[in-house]
PDB file with one MODEL, atoms N, CA, C and O in Angstrom:
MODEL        1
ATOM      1  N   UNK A   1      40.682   4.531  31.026  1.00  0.00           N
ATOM      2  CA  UNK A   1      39.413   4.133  31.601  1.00  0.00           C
ATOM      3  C   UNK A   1      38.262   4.761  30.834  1.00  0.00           C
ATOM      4  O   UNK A   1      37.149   4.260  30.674  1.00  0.00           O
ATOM      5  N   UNK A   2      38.688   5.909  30.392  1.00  0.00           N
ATOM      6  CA  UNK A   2      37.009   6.304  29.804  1.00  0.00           C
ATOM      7  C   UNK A   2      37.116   6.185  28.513  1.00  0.00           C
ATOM      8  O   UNK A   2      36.099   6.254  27.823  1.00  0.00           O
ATOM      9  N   UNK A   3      38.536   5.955  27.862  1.00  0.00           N
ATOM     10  CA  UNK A   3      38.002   5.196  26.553  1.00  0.00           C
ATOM     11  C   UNK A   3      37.711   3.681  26.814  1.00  0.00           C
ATOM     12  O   UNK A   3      37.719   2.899  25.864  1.00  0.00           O
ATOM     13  N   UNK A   4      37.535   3.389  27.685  1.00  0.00           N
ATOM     14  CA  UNK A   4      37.093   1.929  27.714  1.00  0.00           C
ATOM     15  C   UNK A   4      35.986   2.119  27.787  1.00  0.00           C
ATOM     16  O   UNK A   4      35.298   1.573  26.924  1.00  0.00           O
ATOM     17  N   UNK A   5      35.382   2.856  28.693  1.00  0.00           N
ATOM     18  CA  UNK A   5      34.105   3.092  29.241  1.00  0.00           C
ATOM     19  C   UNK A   5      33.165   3.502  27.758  1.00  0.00           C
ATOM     20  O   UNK A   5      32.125   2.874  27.560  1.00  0.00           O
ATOM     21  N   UNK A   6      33.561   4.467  26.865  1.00  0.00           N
ATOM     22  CA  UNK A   6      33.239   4.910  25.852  1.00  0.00           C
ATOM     23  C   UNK A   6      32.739   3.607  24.096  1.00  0.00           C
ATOM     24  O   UNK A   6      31.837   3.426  23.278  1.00  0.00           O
ATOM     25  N   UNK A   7      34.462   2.956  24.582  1.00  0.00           N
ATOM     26  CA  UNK A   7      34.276   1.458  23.952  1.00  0.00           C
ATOM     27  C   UNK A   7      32.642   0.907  24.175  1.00  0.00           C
ATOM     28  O   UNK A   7      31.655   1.113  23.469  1.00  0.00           O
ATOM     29  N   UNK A   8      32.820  -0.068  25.763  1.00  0.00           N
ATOM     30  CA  UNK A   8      31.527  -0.319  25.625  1.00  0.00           C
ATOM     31  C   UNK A   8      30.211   0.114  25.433  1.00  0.00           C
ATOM     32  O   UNK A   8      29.287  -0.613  25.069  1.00  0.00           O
ATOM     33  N   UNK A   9      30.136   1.357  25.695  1.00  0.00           N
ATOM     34  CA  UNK A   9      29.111   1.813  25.782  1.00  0.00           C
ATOM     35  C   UNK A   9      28.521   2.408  24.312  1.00  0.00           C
ATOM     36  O   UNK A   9      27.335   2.726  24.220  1.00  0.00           O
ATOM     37  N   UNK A  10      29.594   2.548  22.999  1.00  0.00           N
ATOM     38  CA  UNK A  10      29.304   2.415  21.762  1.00  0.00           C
ATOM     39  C   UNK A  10      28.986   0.895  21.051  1.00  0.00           C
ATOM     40  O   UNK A  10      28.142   0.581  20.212  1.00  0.00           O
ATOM     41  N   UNK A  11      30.022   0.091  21.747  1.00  0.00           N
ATOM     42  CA  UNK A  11      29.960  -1.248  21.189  1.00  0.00           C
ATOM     43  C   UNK A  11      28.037  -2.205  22.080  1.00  0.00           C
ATOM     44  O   UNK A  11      27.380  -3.135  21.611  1.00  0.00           O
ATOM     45  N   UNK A  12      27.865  -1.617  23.023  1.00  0.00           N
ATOM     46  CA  UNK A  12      26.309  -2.234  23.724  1.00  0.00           C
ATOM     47  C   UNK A  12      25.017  -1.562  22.765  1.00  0.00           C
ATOM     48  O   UNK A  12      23.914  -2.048  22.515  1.00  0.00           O
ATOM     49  N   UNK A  13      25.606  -0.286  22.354  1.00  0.00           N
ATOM     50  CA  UNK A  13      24.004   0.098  21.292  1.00  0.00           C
ATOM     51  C   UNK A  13      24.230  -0.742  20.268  1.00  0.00           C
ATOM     52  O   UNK A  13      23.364  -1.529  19.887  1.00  0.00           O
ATOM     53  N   UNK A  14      25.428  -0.657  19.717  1.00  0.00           N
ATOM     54  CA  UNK A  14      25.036  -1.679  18.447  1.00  0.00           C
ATOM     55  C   UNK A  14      24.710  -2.593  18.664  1.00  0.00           C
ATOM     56  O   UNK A  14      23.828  -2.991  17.904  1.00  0.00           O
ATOM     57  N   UNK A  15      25.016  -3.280  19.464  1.00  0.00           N
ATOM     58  CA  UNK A  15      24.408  -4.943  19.694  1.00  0.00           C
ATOM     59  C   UNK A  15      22.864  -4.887  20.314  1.00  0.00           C
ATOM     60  O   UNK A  15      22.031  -5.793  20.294  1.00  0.00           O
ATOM     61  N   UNK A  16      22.762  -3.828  20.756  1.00  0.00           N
ATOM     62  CA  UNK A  16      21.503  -3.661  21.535  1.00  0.00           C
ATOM     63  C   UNK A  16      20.317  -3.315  20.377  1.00  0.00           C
ATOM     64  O   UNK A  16      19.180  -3.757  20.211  1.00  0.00           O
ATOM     65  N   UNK A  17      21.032  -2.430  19.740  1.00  0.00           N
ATOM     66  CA  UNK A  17      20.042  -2.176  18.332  1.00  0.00           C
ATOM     67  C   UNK A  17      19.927  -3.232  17.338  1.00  0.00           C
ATOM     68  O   UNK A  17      19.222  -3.172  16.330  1.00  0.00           O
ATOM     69  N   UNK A  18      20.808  -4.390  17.758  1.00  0.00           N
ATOM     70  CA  UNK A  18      20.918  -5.354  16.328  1.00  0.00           C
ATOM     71  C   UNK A  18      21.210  -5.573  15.333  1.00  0.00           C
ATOM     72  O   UNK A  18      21.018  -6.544  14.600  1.00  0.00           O
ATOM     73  N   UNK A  19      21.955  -4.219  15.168  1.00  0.00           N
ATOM     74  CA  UNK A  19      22.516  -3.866  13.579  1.00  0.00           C
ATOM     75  C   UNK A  19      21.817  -3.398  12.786  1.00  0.00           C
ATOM     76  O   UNK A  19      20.889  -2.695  13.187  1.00  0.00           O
ATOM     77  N   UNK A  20      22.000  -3.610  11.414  1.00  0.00           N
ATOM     78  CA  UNK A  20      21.243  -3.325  10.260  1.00  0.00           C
ATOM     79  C   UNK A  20      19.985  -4.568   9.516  1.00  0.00           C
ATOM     80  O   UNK A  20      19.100  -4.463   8.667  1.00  0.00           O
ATOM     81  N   UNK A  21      20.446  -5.562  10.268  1.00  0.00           N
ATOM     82  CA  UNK A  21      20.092  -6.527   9.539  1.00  0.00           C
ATOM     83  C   UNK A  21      18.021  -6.453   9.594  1.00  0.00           C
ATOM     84  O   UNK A  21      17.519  -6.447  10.718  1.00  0.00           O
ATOM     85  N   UNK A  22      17.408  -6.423   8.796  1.00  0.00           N
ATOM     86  CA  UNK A  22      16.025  -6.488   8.951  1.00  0.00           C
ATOM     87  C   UNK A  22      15.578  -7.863   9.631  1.00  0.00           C
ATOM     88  O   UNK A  22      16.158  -8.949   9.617  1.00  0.00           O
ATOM     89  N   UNK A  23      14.203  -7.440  10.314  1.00  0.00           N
ATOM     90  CA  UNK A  23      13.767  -8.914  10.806  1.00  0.00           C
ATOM     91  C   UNK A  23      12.936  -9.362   9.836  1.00  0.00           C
ATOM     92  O   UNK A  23      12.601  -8.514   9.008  1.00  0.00           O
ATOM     93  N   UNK A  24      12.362 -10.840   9.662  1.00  0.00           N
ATOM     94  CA  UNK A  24      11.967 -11.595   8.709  1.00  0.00           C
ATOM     95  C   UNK A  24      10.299 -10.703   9.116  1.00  0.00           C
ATOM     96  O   UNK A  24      10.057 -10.095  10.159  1.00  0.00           O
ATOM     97  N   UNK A  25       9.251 -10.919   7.777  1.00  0.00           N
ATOM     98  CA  UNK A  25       7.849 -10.809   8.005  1.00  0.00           C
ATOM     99  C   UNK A  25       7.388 -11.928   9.511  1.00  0.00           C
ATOM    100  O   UNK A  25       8.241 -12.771   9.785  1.00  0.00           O
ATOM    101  N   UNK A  26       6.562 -11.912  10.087  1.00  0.00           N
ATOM    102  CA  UNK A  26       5.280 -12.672  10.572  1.00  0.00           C
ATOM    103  C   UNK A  26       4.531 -12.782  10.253  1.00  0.00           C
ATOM    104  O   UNK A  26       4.253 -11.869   9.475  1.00  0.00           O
ATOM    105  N   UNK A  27       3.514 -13.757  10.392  1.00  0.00           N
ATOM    106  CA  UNK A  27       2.136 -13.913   9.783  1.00  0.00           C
ATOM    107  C   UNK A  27       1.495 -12.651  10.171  1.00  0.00           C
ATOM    108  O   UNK A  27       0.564 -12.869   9.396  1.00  0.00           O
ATOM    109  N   UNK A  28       1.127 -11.352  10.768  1.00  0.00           N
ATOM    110  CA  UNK A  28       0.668 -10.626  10.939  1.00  0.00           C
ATOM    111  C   UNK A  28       0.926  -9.743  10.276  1.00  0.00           C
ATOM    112  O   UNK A  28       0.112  -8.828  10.145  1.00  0.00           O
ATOM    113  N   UNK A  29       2.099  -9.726   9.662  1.00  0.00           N
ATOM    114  CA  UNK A  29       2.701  -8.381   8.744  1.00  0.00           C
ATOM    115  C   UNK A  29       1.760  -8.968   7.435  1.00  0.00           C
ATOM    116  O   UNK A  29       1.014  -8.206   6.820  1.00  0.00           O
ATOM    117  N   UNK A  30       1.879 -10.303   7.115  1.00  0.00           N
ATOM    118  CA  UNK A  30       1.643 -11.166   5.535  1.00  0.00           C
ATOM    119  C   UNK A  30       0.496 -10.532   5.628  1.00  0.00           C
ATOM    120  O   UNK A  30       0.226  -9.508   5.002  1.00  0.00           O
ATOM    121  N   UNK A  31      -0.398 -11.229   6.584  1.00  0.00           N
ATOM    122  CA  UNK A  31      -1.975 -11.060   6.562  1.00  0.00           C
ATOM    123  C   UNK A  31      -2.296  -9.570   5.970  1.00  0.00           C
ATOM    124  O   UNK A  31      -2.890  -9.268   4.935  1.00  0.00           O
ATOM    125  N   UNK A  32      -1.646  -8.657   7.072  1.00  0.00           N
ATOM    126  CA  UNK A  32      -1.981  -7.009   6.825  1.00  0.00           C
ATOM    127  C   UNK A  32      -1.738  -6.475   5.354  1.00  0.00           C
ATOM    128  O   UNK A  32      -2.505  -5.705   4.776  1.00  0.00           O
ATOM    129  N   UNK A  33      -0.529  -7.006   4.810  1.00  0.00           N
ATOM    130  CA  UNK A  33       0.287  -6.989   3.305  1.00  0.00           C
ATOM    131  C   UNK A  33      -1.199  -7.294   2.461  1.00  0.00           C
ATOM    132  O   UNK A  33      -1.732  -6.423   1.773  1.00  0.00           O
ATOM    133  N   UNK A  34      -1.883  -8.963   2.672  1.00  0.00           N
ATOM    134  CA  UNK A  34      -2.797  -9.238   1.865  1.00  0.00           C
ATOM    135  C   UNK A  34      -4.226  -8.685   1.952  1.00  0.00           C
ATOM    136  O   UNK A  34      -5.067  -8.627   1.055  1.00  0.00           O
ATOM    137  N   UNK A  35      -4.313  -8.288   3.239  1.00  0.00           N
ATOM    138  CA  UNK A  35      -5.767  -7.271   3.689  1.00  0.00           C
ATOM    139  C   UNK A  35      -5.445  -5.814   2.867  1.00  0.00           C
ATOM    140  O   UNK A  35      -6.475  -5.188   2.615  1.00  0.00           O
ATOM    141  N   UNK A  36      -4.433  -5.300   2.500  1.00  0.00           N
ATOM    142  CA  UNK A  36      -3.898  -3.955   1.748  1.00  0.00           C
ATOM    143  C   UNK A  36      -4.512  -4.257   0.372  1.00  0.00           C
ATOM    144  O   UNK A  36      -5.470  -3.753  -0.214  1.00  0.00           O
ATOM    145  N   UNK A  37      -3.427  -5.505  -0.049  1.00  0.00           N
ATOM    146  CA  UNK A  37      -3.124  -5.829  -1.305  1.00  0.00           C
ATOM    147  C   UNK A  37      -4.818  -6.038  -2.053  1.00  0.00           C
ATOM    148  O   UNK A  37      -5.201  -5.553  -3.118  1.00  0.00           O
ATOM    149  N   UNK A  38      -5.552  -6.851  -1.161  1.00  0.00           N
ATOM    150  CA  UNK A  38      -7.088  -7.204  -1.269  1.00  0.00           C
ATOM    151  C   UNK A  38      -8.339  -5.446  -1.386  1.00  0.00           C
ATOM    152  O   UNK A  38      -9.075  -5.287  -2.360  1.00  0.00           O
ATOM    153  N   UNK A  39      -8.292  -4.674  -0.514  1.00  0.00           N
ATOM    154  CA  UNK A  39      -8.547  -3.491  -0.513  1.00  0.00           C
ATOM    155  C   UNK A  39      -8.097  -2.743  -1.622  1.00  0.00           C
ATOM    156  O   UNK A  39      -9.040  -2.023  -1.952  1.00  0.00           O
ATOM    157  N   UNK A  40      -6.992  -2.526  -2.469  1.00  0.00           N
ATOM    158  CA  UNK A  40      -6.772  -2.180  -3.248  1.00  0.00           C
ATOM    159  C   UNK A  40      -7.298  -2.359  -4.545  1.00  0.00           C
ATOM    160  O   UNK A  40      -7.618  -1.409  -5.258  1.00  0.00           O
ATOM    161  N   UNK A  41      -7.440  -4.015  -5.009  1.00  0.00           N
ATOM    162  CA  UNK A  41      -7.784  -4.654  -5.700  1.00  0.00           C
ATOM    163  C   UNK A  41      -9.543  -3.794  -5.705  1.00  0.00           C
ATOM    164  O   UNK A  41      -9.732  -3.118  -6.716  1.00  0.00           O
ATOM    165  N   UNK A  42     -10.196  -3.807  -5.134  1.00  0.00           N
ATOM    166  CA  UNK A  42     -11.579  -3.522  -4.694  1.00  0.00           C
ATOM    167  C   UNK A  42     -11.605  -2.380  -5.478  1.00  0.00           C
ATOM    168  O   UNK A  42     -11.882  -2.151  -6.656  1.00  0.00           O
ATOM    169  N   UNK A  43     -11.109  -1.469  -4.160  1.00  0.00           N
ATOM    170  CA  UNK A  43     -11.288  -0.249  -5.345  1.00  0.00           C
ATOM    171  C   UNK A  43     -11.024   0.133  -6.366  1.00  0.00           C
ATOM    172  O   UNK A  43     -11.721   1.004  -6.886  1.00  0.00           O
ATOM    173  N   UNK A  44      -9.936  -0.386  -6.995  1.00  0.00           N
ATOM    174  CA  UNK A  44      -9.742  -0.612  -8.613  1.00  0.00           C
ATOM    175  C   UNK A  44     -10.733  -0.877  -9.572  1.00  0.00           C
ATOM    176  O   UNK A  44     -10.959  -0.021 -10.428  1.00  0.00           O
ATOM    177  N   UNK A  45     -11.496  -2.166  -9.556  1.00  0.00           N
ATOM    178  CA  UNK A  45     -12.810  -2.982  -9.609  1.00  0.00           C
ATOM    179  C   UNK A  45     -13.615  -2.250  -9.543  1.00  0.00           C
ATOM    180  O   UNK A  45     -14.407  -2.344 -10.481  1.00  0.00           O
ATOM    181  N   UNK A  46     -13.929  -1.163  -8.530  1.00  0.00           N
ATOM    182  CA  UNK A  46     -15.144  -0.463  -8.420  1.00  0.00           C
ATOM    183  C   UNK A  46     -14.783   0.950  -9.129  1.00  0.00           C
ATOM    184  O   UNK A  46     -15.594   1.802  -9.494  1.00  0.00           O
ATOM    185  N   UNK A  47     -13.769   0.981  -9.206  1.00  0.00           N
ATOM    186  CA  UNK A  47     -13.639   2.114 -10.170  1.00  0.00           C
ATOM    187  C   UNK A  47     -13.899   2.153 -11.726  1.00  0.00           C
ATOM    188  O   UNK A  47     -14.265   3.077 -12.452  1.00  0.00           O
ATOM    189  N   UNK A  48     -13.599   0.893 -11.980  1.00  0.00           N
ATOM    190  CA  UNK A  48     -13.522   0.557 -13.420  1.00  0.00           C
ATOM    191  C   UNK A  48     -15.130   0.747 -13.881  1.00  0.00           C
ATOM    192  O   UNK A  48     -15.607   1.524 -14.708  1.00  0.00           O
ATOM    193  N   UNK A  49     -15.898  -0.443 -12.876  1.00  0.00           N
ATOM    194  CA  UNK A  49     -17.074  -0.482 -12.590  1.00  0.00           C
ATOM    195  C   UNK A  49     -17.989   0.573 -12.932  1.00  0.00           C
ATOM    196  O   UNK A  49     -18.784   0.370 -13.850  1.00  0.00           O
ATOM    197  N   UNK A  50     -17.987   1.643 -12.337  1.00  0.00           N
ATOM    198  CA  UNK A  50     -17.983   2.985 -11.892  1.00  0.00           C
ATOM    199  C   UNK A  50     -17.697   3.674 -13.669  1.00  0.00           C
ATOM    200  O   UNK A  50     -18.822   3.882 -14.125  1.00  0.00           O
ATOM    201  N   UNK A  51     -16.918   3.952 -14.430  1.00  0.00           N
ATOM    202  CA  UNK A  51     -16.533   4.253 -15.383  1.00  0.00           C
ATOM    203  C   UNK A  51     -17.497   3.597 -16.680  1.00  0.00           C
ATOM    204  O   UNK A  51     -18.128   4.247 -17.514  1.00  0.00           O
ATOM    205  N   UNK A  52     -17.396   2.146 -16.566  1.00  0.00           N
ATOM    206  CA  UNK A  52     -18.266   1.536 -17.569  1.00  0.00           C
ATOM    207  C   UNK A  52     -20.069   2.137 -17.050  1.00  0.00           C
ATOM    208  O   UNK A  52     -20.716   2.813 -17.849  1.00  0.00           O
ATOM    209  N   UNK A  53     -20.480   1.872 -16.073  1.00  0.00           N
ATOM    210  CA  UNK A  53     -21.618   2.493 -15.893  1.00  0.00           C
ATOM    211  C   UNK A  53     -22.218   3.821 -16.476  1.00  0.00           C
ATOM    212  O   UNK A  53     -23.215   3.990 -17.179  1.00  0.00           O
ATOM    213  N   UNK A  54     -21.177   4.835 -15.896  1.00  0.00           N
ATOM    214  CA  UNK A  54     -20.616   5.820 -16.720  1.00  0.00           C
ATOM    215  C   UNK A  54     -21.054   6.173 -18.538  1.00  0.00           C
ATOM    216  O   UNK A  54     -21.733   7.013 -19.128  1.00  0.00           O
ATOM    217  N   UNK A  55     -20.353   5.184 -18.850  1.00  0.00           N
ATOM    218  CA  UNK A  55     -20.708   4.799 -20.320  1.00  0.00           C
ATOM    219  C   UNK A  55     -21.749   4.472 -20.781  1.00  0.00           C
ATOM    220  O   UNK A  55     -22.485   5.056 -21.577  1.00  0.00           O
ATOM    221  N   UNK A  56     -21.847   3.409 -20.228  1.00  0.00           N
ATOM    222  CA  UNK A  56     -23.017   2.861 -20.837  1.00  0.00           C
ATOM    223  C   UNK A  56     -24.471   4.090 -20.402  1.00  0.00           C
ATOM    224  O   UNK A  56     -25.399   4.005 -21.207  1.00  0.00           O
ATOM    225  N   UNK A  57     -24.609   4.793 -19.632  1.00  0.00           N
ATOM    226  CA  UNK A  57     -25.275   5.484 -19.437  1.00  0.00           C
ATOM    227  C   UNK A  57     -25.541   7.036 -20.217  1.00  0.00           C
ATOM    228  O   UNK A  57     -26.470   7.802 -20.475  1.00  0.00           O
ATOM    229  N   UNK A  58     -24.575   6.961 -20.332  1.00  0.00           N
ATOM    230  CA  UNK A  58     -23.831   8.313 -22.097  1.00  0.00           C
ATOM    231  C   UNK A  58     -24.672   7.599 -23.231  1.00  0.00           C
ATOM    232  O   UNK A  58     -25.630   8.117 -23.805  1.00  0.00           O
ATOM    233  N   UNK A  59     -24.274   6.592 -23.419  1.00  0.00           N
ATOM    234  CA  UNK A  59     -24.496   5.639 -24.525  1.00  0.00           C
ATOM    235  C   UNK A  59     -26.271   5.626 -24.982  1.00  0.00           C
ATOM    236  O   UNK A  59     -26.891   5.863 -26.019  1.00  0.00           O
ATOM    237  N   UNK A  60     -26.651   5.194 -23.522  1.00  0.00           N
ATOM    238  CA  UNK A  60     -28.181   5.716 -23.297  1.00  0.00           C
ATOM    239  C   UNK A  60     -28.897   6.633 -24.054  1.00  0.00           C
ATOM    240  O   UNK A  60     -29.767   6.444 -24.905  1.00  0.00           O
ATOM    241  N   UNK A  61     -28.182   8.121 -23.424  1.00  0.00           N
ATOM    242  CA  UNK A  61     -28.499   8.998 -23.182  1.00  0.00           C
ATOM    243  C   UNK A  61     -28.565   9.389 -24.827  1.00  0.00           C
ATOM    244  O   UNK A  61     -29.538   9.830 -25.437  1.00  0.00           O
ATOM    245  N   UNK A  62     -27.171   9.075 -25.363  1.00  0.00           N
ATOM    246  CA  UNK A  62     -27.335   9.560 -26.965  1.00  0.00           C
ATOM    247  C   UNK A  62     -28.136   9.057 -27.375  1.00  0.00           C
ATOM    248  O   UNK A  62     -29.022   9.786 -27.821  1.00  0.00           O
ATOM    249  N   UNK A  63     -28.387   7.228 -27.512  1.00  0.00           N
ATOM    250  CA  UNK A  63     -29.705   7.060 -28.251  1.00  0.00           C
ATOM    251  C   UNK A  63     -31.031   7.474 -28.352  1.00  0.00           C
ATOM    252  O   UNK A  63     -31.722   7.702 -29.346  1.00  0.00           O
ATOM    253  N   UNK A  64     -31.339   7.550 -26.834  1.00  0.00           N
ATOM    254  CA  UNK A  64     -32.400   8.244 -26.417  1.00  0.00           C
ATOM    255  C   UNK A  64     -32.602   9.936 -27.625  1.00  0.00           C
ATOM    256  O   UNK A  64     -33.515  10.392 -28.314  1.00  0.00           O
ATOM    257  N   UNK A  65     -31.234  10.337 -27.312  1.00  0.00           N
ATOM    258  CA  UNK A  65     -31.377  11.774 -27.962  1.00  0.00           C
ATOM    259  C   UNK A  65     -31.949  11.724 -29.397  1.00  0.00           C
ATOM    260  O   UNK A  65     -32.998  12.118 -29.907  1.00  0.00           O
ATOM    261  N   UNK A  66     -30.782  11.049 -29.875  1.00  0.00           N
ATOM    262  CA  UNK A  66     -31.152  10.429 -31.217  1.00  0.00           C
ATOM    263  C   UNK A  66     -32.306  10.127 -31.894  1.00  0.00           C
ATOM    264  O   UNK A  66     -32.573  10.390 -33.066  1.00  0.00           O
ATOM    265  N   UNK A  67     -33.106   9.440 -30.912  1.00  0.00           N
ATOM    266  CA  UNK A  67     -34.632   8.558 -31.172  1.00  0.00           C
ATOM    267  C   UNK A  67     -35.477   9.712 -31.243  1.00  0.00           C
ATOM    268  O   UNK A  67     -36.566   9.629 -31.812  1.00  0.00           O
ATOM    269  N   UNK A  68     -34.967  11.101 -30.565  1.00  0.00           N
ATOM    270  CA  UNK A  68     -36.289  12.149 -30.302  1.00  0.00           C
ATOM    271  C   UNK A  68     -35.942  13.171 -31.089  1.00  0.00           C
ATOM    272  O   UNK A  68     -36.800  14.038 -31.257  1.00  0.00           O
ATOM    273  N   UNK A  69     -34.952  13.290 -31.592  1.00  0.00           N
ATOM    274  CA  UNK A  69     -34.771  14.230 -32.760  1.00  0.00           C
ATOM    275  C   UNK A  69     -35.483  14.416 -34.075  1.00  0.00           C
ATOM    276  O   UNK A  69     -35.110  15.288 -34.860  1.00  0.00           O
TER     277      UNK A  69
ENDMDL
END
């Protein structure tokens, strides 16, 4: 009896847990995936952004130096 009892009561979590198998995305996971994926993109862009400004402002700065020497 109580290895029976033991039986089911190992054999009901697994089925209860579902196994291993993963569940498929939803449109809510996709969306969130592409709201990430989109945010990322951004700050990349503004970093680069950010860097060339950077430059070109060096770039400035030497000619400027240059011109007053």
């Amino acid at each position: 009896m109580r290895t029976l009892y033991l039986s089911l009561l190992v054999g009901g979590m697994v089925i209860g847990c579902g196994g291993s198998k993963p569940q498929p995305e939803g449109p809510a996971e996709k969306a969130g995936e592409a709201v990430d994926d989109a945010a990322r993109d951004v700050k990349d862009e503004a970093k680069d952004a950010a860097e060339s400004t950077g430059d070109a402002a060096e770039e400035a700065g030497d000619k400027i130096e240059d011109k007053t020497d």
